[in-house]
Coordinates of N, CA and C in Angstrom, one line a residue:
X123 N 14.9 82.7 -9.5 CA 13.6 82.3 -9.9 C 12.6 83.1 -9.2
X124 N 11.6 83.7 -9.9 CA 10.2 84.1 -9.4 C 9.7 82.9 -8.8
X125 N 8.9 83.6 -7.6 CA 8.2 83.3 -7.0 C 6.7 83.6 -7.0
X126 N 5.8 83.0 -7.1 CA 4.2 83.4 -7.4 C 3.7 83.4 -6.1
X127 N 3.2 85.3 -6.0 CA 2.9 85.2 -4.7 C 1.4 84.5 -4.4
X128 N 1.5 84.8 -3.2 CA -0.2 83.6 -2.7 C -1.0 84.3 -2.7
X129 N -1.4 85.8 -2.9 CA -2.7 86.3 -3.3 C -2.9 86.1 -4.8
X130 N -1.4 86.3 -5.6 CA -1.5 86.0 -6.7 C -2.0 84.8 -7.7
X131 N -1.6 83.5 -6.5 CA -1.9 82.1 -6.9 C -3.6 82.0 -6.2
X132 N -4.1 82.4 -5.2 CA -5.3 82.3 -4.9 C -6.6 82.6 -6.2
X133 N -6.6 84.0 -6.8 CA -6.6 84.9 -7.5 C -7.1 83.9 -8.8
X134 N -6.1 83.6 -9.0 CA -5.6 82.7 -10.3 C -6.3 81.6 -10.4
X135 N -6.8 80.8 -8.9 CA -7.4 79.6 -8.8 C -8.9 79.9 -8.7
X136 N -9.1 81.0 -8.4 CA -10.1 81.3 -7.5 C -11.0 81.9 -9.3
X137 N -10.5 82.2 -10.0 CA -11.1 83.1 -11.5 C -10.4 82.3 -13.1
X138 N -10.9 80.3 -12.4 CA -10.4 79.7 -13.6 C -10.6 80.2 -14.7
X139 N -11.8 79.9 -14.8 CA -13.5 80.2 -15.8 C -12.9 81.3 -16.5
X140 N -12.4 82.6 -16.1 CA -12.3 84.0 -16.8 C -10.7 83.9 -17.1
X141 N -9.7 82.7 -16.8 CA -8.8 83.1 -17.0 C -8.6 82.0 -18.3
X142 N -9.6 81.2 -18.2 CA -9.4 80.3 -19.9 C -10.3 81.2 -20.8
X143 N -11.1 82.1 -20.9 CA -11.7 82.8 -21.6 C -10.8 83.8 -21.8
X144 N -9.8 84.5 -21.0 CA -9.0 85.2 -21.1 C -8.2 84.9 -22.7
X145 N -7.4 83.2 -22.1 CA -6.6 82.6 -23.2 C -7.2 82.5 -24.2
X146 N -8.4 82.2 -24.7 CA -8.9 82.1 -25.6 C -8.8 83.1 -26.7
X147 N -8.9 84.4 -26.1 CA -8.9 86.0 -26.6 C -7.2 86.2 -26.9
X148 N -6.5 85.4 -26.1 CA -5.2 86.3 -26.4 C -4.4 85.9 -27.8
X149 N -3.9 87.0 -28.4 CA -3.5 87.1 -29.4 C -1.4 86.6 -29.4
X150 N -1.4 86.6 -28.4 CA 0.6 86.0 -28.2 C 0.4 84.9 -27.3
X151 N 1.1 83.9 -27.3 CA 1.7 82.9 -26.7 C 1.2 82.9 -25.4
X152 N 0.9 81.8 -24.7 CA 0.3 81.7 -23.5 C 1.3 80.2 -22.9
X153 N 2.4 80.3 -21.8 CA 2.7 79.2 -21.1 C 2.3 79.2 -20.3
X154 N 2.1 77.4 -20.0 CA 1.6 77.3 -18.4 C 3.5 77.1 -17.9
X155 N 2.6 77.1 -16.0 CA 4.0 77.4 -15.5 C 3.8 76.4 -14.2
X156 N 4.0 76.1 -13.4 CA 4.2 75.8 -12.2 C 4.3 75.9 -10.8
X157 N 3.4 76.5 -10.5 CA 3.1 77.2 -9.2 C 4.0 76.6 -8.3
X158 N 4.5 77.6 -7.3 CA 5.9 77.0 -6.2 C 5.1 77.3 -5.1
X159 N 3.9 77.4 -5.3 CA 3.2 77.6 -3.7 C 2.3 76.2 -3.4
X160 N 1.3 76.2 -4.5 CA 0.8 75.2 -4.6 C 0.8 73.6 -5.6
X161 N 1.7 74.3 -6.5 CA 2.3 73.0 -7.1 C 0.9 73.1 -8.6
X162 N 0.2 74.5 -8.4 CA -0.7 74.2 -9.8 C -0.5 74.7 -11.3
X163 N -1.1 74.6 -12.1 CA -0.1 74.9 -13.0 C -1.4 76.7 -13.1
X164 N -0.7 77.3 -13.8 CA -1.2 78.8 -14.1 C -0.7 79.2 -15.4
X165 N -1.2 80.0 -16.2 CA -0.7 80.4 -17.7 C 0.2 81.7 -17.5
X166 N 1.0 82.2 -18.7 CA 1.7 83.2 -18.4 C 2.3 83.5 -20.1
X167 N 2.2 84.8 -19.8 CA 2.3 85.5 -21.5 C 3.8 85.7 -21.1
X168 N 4.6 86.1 -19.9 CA 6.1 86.4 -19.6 C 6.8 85.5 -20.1
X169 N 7.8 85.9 -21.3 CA 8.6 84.6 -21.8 C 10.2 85.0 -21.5
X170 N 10.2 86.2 -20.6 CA 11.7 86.9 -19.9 C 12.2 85.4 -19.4
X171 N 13.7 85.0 -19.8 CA 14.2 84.0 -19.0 C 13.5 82.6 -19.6
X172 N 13.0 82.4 -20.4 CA 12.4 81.2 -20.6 C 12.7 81.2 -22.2
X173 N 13.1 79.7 -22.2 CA 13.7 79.1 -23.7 C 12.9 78.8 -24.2
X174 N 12.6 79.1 -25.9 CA 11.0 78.8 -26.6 C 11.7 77.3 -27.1
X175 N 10.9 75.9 -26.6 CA 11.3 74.3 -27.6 C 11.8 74.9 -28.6
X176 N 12.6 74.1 -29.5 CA 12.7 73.7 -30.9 C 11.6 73.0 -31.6
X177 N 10.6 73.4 -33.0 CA 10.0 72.9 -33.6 C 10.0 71.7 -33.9
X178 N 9.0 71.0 -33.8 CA 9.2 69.7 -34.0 C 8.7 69.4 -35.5
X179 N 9.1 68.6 -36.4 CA 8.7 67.8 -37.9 C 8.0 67.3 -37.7
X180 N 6.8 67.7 -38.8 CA 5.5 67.2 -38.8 C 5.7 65.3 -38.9
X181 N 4.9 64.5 -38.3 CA 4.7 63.1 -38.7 C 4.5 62.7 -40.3
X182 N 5.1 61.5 -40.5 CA 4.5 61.2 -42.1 C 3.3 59.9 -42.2

């Protein structure tokens, strides 16, 4: 498993504001993920190693 380094998680925390404006712009898939340093969550376009859900049927 990757590990999110702590300049990288600082970074991340420290440039919420530009990094949901970021999301907003991007054009592929954005997961959040789970910080192992701080336990916060952070987004991430890398889908290496990660299973996409199964679709769910719409409600009636």
């Amino acid at each position: 498993m990757m590990r999110t380094g702590s300049s990288i998680c600082a970074l991340k925390q420290r440039f919420a504001e530009v990094q949901l404006g970021a999301a907003v712009r991007c054009r592929g898939p954005l997961r959040p993920f789970r910080c192992d340093r701080r336990r916060r969550l952070h987004l991430t376009s890398r889908a290496k190693g990660r299973r996409i859900p199964p679709p769910t049927e719409p409600s009636r």
